[in-house]
Tab-separated table of C-alpha atoms in Angstrom:
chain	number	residue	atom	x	y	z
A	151	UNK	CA	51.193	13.546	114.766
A	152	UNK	CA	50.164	12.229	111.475
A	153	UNK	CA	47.169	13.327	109.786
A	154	UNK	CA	43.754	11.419	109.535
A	155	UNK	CA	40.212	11.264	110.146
A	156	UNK	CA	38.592	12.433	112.945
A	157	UNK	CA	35.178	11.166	112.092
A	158	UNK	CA	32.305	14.378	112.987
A	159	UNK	CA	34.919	16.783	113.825
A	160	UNK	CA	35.467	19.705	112.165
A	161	UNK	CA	38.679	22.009	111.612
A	162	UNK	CA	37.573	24.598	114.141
A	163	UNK	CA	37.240	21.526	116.478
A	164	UNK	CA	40.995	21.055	115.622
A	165	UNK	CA	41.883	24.768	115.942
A	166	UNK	CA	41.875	26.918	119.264
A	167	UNK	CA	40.631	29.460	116.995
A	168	UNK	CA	38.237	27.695	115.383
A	169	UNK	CA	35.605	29.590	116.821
A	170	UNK	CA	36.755	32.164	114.312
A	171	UNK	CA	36.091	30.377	111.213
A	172	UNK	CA	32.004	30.262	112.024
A	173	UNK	CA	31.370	34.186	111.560
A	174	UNK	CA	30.765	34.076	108.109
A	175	UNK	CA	27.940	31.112	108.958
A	176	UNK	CA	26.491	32.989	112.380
A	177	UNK	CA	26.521	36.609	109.790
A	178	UNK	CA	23.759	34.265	107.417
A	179	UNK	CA	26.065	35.778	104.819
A	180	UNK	CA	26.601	34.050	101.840
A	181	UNK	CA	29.967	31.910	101.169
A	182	UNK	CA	32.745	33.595	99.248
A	183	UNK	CA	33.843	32.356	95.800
A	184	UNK	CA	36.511	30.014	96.255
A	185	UNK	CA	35.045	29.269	99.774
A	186	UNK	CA	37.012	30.671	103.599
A	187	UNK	CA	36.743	29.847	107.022
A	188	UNK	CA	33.517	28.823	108.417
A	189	UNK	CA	33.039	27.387	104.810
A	190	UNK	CA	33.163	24.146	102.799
A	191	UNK	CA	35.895	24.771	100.043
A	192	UNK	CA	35.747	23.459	96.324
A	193	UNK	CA	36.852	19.928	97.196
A	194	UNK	CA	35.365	19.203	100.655
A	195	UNK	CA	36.390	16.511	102.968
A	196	UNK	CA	34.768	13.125	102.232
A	197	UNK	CA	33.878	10.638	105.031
A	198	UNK	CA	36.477	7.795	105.371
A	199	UNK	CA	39.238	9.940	103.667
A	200	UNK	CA	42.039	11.242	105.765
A	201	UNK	CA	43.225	14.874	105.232
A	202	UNK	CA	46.475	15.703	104.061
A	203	UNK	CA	46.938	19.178	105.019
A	204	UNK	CA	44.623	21.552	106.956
A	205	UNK	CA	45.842	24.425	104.470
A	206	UNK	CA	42.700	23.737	102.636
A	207	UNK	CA	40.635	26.394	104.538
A	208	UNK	CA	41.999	30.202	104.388
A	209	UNK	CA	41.503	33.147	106.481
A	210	UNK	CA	38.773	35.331	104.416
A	211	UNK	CA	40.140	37.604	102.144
A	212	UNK	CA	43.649	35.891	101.726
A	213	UNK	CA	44.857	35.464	98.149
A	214	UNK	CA	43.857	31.566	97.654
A	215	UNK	CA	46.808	30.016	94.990
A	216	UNK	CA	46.650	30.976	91.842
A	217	UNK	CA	44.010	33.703	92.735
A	218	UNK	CA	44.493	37.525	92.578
A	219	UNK	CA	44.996	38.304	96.053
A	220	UNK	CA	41.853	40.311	98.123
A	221	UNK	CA	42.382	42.880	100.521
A	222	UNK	CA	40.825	42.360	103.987
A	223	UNK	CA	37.921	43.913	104.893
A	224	UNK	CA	36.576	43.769	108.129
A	225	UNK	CA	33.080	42.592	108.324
A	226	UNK	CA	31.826	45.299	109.417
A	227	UNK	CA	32.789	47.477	106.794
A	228	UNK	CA	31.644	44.951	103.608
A	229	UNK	CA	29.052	45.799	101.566
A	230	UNK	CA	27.610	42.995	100.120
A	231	UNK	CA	29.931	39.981	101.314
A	232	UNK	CA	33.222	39.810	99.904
A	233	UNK	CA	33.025	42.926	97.803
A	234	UNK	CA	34.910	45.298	100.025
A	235	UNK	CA	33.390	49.029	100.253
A	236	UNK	CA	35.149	51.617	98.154
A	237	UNK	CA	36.545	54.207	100.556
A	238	UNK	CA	38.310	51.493	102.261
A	239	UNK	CA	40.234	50.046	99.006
A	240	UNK	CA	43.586	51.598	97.960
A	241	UNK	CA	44.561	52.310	94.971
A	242	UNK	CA	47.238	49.848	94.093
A	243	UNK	CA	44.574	47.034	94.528
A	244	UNK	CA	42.989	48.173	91.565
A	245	UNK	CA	46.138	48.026	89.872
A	246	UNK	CA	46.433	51.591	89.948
A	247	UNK	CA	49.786	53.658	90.680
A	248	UNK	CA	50.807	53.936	94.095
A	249	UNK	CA	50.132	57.068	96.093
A	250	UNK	CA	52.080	58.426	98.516
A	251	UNK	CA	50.676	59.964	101.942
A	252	UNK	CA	50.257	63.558	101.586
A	253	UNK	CA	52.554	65.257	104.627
A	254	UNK	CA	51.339	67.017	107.134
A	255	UNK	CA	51.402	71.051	106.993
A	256	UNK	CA	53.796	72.832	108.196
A	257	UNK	CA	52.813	74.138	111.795
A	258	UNK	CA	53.113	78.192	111.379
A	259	UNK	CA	53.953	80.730	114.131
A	260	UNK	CA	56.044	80.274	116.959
A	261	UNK	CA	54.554	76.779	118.510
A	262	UNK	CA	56.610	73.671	118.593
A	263	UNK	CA	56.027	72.230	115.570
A	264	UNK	CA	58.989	72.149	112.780
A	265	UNK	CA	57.856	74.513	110.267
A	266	UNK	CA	59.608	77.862	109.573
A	267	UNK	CA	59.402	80.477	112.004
A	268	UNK	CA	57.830	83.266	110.316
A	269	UNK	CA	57.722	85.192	113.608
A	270	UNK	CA	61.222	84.716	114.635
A	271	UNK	CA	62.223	85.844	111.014
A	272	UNK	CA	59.878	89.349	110.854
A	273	UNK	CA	61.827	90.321	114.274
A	274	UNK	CA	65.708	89.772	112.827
A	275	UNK	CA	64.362	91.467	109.646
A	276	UNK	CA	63.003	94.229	111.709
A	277	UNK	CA	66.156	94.896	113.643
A	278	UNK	CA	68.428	94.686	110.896
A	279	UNK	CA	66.946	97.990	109.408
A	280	UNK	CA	66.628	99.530	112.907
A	281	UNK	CA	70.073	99.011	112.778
A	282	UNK	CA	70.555	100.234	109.393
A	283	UNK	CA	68.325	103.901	110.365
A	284	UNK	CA	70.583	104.460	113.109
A	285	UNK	CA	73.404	103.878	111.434
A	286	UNK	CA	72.389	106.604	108.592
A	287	UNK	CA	71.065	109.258	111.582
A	288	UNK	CA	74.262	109.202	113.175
A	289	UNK	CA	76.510	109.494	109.912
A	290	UNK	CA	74.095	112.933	109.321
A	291	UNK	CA	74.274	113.895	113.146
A	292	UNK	CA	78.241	113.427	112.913
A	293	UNK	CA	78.456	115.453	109.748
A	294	UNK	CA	76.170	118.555	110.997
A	295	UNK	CA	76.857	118.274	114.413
A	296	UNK	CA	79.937	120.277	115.922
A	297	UNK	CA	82.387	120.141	113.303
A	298	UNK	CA	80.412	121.739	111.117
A	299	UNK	CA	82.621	125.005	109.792
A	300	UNK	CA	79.520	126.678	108.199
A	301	UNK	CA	78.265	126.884	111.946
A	302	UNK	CA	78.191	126.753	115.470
A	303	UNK	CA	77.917	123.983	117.246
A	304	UNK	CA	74.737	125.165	119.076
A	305	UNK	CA	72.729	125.381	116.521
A	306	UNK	CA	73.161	129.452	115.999
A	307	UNK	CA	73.393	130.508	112.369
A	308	UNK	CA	76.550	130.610	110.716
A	309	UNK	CA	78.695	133.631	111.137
A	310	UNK	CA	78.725	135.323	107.186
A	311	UNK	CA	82.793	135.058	105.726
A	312	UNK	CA	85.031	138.242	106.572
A	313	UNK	CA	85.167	140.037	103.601
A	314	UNK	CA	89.108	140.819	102.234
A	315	UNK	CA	89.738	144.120	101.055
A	316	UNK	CA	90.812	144.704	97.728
A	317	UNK	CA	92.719	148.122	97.957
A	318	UNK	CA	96.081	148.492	98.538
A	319	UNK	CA	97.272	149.326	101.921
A	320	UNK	CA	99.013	152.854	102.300
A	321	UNK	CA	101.783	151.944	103.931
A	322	UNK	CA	104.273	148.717	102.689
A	323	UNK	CA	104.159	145.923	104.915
A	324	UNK	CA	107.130	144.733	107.037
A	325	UNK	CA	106.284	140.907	106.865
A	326	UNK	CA	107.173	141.029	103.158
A	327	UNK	CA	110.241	139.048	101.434
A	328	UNK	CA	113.125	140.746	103.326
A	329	UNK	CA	114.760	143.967	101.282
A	330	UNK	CA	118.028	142.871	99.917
A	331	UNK	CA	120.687	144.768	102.123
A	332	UNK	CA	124.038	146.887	100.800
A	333	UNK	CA	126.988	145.610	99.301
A	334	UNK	CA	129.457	148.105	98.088
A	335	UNK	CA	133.092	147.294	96.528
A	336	UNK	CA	135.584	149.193	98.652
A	337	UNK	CA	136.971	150.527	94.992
A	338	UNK	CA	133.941	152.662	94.697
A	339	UNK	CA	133.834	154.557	97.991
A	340	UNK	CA	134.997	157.638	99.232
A	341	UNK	CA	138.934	157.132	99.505
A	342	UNK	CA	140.968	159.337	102.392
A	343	UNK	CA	144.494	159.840	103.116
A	344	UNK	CA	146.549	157.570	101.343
A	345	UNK	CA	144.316	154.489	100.472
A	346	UNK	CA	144.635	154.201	97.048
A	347	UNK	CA	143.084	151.654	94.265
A	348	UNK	CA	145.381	148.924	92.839
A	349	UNK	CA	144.561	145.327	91.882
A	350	UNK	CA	148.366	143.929	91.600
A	351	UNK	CA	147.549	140.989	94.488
A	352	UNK	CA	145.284	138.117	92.545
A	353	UNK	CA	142.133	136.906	94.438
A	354	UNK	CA	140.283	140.672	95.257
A	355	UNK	CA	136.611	139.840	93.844
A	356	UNK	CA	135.889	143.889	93.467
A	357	UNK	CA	135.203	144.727	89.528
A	358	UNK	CA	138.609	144.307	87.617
A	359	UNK	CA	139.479	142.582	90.471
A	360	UNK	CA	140.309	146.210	92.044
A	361	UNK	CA	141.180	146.932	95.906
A	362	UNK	CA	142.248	149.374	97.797
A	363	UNK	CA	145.818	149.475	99.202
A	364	UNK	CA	148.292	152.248	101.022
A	365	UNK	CA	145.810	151.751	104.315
A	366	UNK	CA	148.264	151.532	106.711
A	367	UNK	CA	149.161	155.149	106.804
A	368	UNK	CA	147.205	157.391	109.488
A	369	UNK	CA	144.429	159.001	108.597
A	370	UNK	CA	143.666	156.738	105.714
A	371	UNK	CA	140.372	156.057	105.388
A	372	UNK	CA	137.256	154.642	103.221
A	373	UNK	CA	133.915	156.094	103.508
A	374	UNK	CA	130.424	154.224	102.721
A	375	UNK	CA	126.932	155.855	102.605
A	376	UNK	CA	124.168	152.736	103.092
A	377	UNK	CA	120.944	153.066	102.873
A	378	UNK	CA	118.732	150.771	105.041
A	379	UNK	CA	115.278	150.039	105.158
A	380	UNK	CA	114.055	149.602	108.524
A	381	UNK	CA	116.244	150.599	112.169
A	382	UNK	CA	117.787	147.911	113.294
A	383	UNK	CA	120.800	146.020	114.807
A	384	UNK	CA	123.059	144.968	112.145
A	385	UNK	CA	126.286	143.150	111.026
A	386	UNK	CA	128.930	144.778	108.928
A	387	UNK	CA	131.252	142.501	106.956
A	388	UNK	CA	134.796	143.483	105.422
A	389	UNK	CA	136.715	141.107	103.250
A	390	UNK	CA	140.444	141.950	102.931
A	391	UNK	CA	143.764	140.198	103.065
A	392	UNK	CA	146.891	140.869	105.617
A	393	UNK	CA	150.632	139.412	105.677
A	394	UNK	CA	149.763	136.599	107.640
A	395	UNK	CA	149.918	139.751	110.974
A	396	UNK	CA	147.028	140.618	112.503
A	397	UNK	CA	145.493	144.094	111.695
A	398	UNK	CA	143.020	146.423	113.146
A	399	UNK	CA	141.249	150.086	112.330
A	400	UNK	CA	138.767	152.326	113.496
A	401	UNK	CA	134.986	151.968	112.476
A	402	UNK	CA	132.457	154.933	113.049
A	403	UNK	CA	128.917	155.041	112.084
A	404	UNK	CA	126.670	158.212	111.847
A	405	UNK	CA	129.859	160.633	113.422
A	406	UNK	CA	130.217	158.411	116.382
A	407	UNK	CA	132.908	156.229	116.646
A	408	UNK	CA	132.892	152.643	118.149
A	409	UNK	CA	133.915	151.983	121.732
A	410	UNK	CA	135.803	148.660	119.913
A	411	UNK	CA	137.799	148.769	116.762
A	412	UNK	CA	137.071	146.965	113.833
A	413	UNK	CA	139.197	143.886	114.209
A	414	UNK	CA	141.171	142.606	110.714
A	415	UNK	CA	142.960	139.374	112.294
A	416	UNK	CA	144.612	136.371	110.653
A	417	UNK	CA	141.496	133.943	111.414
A	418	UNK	CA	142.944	131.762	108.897
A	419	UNK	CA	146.358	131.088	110.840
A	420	UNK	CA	148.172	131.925	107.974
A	421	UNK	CA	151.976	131.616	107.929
A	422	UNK	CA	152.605	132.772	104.552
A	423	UNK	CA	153.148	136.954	104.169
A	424	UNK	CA	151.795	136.169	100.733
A	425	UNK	CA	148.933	138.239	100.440
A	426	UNK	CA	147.375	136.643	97.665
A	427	UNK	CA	146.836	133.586	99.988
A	428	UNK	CA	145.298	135.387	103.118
A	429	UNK	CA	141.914	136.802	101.564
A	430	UNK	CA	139.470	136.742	104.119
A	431	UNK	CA	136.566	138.174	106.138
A	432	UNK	CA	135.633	139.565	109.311
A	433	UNK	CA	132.424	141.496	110.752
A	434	UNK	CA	131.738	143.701	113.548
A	435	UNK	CA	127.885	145.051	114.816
A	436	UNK	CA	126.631	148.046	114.374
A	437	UNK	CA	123.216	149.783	114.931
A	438	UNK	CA	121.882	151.666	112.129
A	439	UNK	CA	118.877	153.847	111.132
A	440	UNK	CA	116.301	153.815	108.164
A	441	UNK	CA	117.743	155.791	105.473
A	442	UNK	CA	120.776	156.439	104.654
A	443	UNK	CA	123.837	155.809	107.226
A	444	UNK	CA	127.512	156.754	107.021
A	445	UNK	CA	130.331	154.146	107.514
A	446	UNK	CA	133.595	154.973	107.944
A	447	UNK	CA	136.638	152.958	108.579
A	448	UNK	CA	140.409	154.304	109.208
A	449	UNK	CA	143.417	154.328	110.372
A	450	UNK	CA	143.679	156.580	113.735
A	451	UNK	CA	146.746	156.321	116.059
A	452	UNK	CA	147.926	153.706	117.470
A	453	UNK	CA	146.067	151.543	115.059
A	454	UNK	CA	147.519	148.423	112.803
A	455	UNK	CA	146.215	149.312	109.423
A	456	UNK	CA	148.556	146.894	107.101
A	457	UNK	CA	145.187	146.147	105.331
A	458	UNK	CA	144.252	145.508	101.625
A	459	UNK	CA	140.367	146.087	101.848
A	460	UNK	CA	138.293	144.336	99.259
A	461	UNK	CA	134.187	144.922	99.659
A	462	UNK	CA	131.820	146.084	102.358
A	463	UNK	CA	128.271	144.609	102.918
A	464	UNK	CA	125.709	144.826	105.724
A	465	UNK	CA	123.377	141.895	106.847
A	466	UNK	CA	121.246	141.186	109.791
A	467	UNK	CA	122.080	139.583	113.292
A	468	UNK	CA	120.785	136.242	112.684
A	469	UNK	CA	117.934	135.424	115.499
């Protein structure tokens, strides 16, 4: 619908809301610069001329064109009309910097808000050094508790260390580094009969490489006094050397002769008569005393004495 006159009526005859624009008349306040709703603007209408636009009235406070714009203020909270009151002007309409709303505090203790729980924190910092204490009181429980070697495990005082004694004992102890037993080169004992020293066969390990030979008469004989340290059973070795023929005497210790001759054998399965190839050794037990023993081997009747006899030693029964 084009614009025109309407004669007597007014905009808020036009407008719904025209009964709106009156306030500022009903209030008896005075009109704003520039004029506003409910008042006649700089270039009212004239009688007879049609309107062009109804954008000539604005709603109160609204920047007019070419004005600085005006914050709305309510009517009820002007001050004198138009100039709004100061606690309800921000600061960026006075050209000043613009501020930014100050946040709410953080809501403190355990409620619902977002803030930190302080609470929640105190309680995992509390347990952490419970933790810590009982860690520390059962390191020094574990330390001084029952494997403690100063004491006993009840709690009793400590038994005081046994005191070692410092004197020699009278008698020498049997648990000490074993006595080195006899060894005696047949060349230096007591020769009977017709055993005789020679050292024509090679291999003999007596001094010089000495032996003693001519054993295979009767009544031939070598005699050894050994002195032992403790009683005992014991083990007397003989090396010698045969014709490849097995040989055999009689051994007596202390006067009493052995129920079982002193075997000489070829152990080595010799084939060779040579004698210098057949050195060997056999052993045979006997029981001796502490002190000094007598060993005696010969050649009795109906014994096999073809024998070169080299050395003589006693060691233990092993076990």
């Amino acid at each position: 619908m084009a614009a025109g006159n309407d004669g007597a009526n007014t905009p808020e005859n036009d407008d719904p809301f025209g009964y709106l624009y009156a306030d500022g008349q009903a209030a008896g306040a005075q009109p704003p610069q520039g004029g506003g709703y409910g008042y006649p603007g700089p270039a009212p209408a004239q009688p007879g001329v049609p309107r062009t636009s109804y954008n000539q009235v604005r709603t109160v406070g609204e920047r007019q064109y070419g004005q600085p714009q005006q914050p709305y203020v309510p009517p009820q909270q002007q001050g004198p009309y138009g100039q709004p009151q100061a606690q309800y002007a921000a600061p960026e309409m006075y050209g000043g910097p613009q501020t930014r709303g100050t946040p709410l505090p953080q809501q403190r203790g355990g409620g619902s808000g977002r803030g930190p729980n302080t609470r929640g924190l105190l309680i995992g910092a509390v347990a952490v050094v419970a933790v810590v204490v009982i860690g520390i009181a059962a390191a020094v429980i574990s330390n001084s508790g029952g494997d403690d070697k100063n004491g006993q495990a009840d709690g009793t005082a400590p038994t005081a260390p046994t005191t070692v004694s410092q004197e020699p004992s009278g008698e020498p102890s049997t648990e000490s580094a074993p006595t080195e037993l006899p060894k005696q080169d047949a060349a230096t004992l007591k020769l009977g009969g017709s055993a005789a020293l020679a050292k024509d066969v090679k291999g003999a390990e007596g001094s010089d490489g000495t032996y003693v030979a001519g054993f295979e008469q009767v009544g031939s004989s070598v005699t050894w006094k050994a002195k032992m340290p403790v009683d005992g059973d014991y083990r007397l070795t003989v090396r010698y050397a045969i014709p490849a023929v097995d040989a055999f005497a009689t051994l007596t210790v202390n006067g009493k002769p052995n129920s079982q001759p002193i075997g000489l054998k070829n152990f080595i399965r010799s084939s060779d008569p040579n004698l210098e190839k057949n050195w060997q050794t056999t052993w045979a037990p006997v029981t001796l005393q502490k002190g000094e023993n007598e060993i005696k081997i010969s050649c009795e009747t109906g014994n096999q004495c073809n024998v070169l006899l080299d050395w003589l030693e006693v060691t233990r029964v092993p076990g």
